[in-house]
MMTF fields as JSON, N, C-alpha, C and O atoms, coordinates in Angstrom:
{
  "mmtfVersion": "1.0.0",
  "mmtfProducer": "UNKNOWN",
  "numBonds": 295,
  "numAtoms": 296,
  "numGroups": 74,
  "numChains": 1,
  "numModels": 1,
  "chainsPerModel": [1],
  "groupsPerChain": [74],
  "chainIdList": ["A"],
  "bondAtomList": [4, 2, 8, 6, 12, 10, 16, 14, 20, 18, 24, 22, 28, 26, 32, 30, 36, 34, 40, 38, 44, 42, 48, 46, 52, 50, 56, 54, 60, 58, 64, 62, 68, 66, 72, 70, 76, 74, 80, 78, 84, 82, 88, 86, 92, 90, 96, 94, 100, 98, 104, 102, 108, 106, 112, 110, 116, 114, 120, 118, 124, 122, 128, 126, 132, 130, 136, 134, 140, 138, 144, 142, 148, 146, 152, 150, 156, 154, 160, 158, 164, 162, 168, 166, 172, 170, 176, 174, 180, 178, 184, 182, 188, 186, 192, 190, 196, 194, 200, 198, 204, 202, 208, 206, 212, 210, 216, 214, 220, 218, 224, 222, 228, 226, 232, 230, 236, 234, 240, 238, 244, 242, 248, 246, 252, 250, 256, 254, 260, 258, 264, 262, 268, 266, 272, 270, 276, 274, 280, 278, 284, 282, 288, 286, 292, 290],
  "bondOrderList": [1, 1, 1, 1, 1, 1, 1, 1, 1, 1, 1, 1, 1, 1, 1, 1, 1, 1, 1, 1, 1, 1, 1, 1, 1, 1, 1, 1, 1, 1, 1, 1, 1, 1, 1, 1, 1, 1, 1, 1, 1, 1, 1, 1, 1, 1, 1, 1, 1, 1, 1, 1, 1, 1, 1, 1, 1, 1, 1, 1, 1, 1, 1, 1, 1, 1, 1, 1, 1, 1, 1, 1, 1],
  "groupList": [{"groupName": "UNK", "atomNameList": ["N", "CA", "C", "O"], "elementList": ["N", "C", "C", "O"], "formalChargeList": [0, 0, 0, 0], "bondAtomList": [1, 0, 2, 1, 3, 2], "bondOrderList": [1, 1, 2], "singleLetterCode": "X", "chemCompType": "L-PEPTIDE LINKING"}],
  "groupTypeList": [0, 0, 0, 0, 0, 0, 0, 0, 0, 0, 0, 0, 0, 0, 0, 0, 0, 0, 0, 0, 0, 0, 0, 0, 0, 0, 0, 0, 0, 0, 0, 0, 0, 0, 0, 0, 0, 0, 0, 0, 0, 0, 0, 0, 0, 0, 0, 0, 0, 0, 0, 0, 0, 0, 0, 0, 0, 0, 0, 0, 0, 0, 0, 0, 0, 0, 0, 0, 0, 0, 0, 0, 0, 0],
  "groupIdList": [1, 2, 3, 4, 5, 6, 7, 8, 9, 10, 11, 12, 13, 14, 15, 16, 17, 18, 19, 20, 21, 22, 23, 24, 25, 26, 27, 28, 29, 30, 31, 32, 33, 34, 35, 36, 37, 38, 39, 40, 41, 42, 43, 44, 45, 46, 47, 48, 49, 50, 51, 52, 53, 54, 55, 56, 57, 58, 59, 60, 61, 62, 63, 64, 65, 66, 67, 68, 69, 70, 71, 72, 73, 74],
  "secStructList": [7, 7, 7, 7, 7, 7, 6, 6, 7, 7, 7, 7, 7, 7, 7, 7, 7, 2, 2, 2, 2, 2, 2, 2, 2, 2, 2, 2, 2, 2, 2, 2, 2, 2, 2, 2, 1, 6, 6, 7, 7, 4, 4, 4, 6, 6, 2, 2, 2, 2, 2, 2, 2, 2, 2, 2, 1, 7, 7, 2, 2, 2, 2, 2, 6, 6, 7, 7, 7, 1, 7, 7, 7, 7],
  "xCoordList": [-20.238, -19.04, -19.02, -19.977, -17.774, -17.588, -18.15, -18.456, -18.475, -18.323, -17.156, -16.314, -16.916, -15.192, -15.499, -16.541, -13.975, -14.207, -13.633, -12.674, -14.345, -13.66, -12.411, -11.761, -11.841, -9.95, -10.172, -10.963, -9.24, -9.571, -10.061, -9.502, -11.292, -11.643, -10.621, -9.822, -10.758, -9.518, -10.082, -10.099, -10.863, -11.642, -10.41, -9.741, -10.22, -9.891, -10.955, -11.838, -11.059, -11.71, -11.213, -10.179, -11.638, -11.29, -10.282, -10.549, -9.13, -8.296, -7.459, -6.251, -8.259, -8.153, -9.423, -10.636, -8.443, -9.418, -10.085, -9.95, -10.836, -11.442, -10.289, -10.458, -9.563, -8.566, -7.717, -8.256, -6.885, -6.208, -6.786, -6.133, -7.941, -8.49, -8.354, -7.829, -9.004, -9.142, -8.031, -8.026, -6.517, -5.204, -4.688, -3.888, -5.308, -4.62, -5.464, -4.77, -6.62, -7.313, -6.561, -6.106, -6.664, -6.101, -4.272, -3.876, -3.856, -2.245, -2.285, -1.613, -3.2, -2.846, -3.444, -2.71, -4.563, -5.084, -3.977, -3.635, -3.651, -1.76, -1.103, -0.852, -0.931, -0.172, -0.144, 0.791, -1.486, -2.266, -1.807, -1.355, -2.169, -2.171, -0.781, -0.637, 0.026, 1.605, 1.369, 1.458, 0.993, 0.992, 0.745, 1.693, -0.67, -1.107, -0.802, -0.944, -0.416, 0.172, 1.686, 2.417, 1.889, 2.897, 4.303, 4.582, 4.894, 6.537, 5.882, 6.511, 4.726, 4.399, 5.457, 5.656, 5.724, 5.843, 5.65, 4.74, 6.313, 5.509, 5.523, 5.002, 6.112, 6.259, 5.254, 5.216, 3.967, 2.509, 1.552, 0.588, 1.957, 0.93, 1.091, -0.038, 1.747, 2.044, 0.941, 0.912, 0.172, -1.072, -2.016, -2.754, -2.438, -3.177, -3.458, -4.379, -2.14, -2.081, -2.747, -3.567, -2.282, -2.898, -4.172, -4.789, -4.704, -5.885, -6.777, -7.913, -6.569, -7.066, -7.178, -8.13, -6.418, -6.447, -7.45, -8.371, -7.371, -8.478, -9.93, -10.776, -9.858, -11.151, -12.279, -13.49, -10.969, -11.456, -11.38, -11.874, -10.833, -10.592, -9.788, -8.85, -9.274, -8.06, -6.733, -6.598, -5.566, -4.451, -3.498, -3.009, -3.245, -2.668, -1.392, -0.925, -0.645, 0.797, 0.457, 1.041, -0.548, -1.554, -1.88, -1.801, -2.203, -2.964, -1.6, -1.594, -0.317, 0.575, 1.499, 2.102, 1.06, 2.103, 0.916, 1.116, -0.388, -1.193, -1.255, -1.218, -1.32, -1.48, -3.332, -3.892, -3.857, -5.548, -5.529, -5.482, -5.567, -6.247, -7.613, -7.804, -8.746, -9.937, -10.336, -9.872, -11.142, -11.481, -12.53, -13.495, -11.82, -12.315, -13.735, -14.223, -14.339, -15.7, -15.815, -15.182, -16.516, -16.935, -18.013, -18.625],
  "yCoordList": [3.315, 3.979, 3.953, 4.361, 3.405, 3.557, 4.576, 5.451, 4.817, 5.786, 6.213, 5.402, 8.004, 8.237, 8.61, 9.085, 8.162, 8.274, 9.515, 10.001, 9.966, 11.316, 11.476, 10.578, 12.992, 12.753, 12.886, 13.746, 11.66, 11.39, 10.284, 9.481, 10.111, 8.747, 7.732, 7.514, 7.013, 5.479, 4.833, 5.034, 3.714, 2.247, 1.369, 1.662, 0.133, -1.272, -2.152, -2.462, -2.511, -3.141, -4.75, -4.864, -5.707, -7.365, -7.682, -7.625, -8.007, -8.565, -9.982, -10.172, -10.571, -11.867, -13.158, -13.242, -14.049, -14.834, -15.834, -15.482, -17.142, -18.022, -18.947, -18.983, -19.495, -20.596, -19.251, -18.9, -18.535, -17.192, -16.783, -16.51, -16.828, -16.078, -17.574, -17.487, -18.862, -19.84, -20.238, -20.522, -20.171, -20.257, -19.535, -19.902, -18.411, -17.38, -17.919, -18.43, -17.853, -17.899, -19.639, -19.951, -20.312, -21.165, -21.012, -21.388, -20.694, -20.337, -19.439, -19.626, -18.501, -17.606, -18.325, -18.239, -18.927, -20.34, -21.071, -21.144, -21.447, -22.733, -21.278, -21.305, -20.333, -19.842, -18.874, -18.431, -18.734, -17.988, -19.694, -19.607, -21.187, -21.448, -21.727, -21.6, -22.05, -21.749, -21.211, -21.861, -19.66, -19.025, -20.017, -20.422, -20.436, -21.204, -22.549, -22.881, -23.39, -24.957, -24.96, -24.05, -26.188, -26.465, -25.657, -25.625, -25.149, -24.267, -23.034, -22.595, -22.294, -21.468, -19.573, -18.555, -19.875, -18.781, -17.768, -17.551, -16.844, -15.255, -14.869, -13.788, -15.666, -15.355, -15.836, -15.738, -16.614, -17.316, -16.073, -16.124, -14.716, -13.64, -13.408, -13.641, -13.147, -12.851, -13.898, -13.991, -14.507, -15.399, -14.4, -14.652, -13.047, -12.147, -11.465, -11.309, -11.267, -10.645, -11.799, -11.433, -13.043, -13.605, -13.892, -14.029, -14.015, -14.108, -12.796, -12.93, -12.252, -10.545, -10.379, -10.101, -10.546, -10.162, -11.56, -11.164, -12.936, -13.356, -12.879, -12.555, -12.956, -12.851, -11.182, -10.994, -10.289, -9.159, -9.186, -8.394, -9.999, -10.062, -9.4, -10.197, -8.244, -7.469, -7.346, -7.265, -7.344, -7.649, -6.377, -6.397, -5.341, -3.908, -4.448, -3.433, -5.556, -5.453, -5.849, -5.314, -6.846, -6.95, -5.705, -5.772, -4.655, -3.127, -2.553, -2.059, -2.541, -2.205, -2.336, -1.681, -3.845, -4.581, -4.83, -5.891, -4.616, -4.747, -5.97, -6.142, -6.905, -8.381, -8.289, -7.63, -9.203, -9.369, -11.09, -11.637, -11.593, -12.982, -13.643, -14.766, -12.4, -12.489, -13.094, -12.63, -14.058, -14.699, -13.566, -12.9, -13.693, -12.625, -12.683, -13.805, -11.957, -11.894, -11.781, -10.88, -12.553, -13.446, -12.085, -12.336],
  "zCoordList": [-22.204, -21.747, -20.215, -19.557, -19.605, -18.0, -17.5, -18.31, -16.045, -15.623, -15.081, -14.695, -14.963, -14.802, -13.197, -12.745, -12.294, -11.014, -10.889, -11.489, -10.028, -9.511, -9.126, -8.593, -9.439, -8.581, -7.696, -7.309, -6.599, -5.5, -5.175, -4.427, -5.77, -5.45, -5.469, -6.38, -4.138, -4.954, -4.435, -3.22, -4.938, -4.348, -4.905, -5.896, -4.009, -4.3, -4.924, -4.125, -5.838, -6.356, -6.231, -5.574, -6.624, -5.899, -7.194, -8.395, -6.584, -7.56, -6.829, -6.694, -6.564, -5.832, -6.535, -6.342, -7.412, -8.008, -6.788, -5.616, -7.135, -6.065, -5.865, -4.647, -5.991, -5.533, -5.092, -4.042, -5.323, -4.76, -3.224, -2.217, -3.376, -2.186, -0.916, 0.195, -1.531, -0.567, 0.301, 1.499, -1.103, -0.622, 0.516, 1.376, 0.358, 1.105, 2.465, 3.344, 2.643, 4.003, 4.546, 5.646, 3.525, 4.165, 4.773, 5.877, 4.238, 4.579, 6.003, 7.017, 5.768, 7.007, 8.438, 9.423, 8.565, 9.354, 10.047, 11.227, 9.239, 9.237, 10.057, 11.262, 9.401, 10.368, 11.666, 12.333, 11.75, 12.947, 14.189, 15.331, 13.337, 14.301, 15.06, 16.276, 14.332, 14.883, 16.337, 17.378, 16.162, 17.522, 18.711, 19.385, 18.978, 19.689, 19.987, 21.164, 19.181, 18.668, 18.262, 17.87, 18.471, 17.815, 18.659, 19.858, 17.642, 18.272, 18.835, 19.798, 18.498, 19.454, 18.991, 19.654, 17.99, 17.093, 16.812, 16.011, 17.272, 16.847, 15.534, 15.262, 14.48, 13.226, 12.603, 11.377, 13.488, 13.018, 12.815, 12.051, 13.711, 13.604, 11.92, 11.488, 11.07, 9.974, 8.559, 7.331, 9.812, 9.072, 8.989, 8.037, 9.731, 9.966, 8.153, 7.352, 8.255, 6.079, 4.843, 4.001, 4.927, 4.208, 4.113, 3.056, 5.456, 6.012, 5.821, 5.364, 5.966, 5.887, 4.03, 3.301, 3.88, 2.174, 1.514, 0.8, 1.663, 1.735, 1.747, 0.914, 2.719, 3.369, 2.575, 2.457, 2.2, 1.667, 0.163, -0.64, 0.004, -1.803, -1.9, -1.901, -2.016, -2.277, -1.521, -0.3, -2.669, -2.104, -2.537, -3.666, -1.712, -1.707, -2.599, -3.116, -2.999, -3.368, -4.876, -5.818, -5.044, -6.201, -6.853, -8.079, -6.409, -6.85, -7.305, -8.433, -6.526, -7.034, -8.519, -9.369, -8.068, -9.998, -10.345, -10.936, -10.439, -11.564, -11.64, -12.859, -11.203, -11.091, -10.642, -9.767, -11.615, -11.061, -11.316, -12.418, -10.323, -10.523, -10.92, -11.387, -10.535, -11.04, -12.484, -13.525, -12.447, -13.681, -14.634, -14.258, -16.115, -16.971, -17.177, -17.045, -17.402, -17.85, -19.324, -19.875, -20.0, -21.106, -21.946, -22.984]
}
């Protein structure tokens, strides 16, 4: 039987599968570099979120609709 979390407690747990997570770090990369390269874009900072949620496994809009990309355990 689980253990039950306390009220209150709220952990994120990883709901970012491995191609999900790579996508994302890669997308936000492409668009971090905008800023610097290329047209020079302030709409490249917005690589910071994909990149960030990457890199952490969890994706706050994911936690919302209950969407888990994580591969099931067997």
């Amino acid at each position: 039987m689980p253990a039950q979390q306390p009220a209150g407690d709220f952990t994120m747990r990883t709901n970012e599968g491995t191609i999900d997570r790579l996508l994302r770090i890669v997308v936000g990369v492409v668009l971090l570099a905008l800023v610097f390269t290329g047209p020079h874009t302030p709409w490249g900072w917005l690589g910071v979120i994909p990149l960030a949620t990457g890199l952490i496994g969890v994706c706050p809009l994911y936690c919302v609709l209950g969407i888990n990309t994580c591969a099931k355990a067997s």
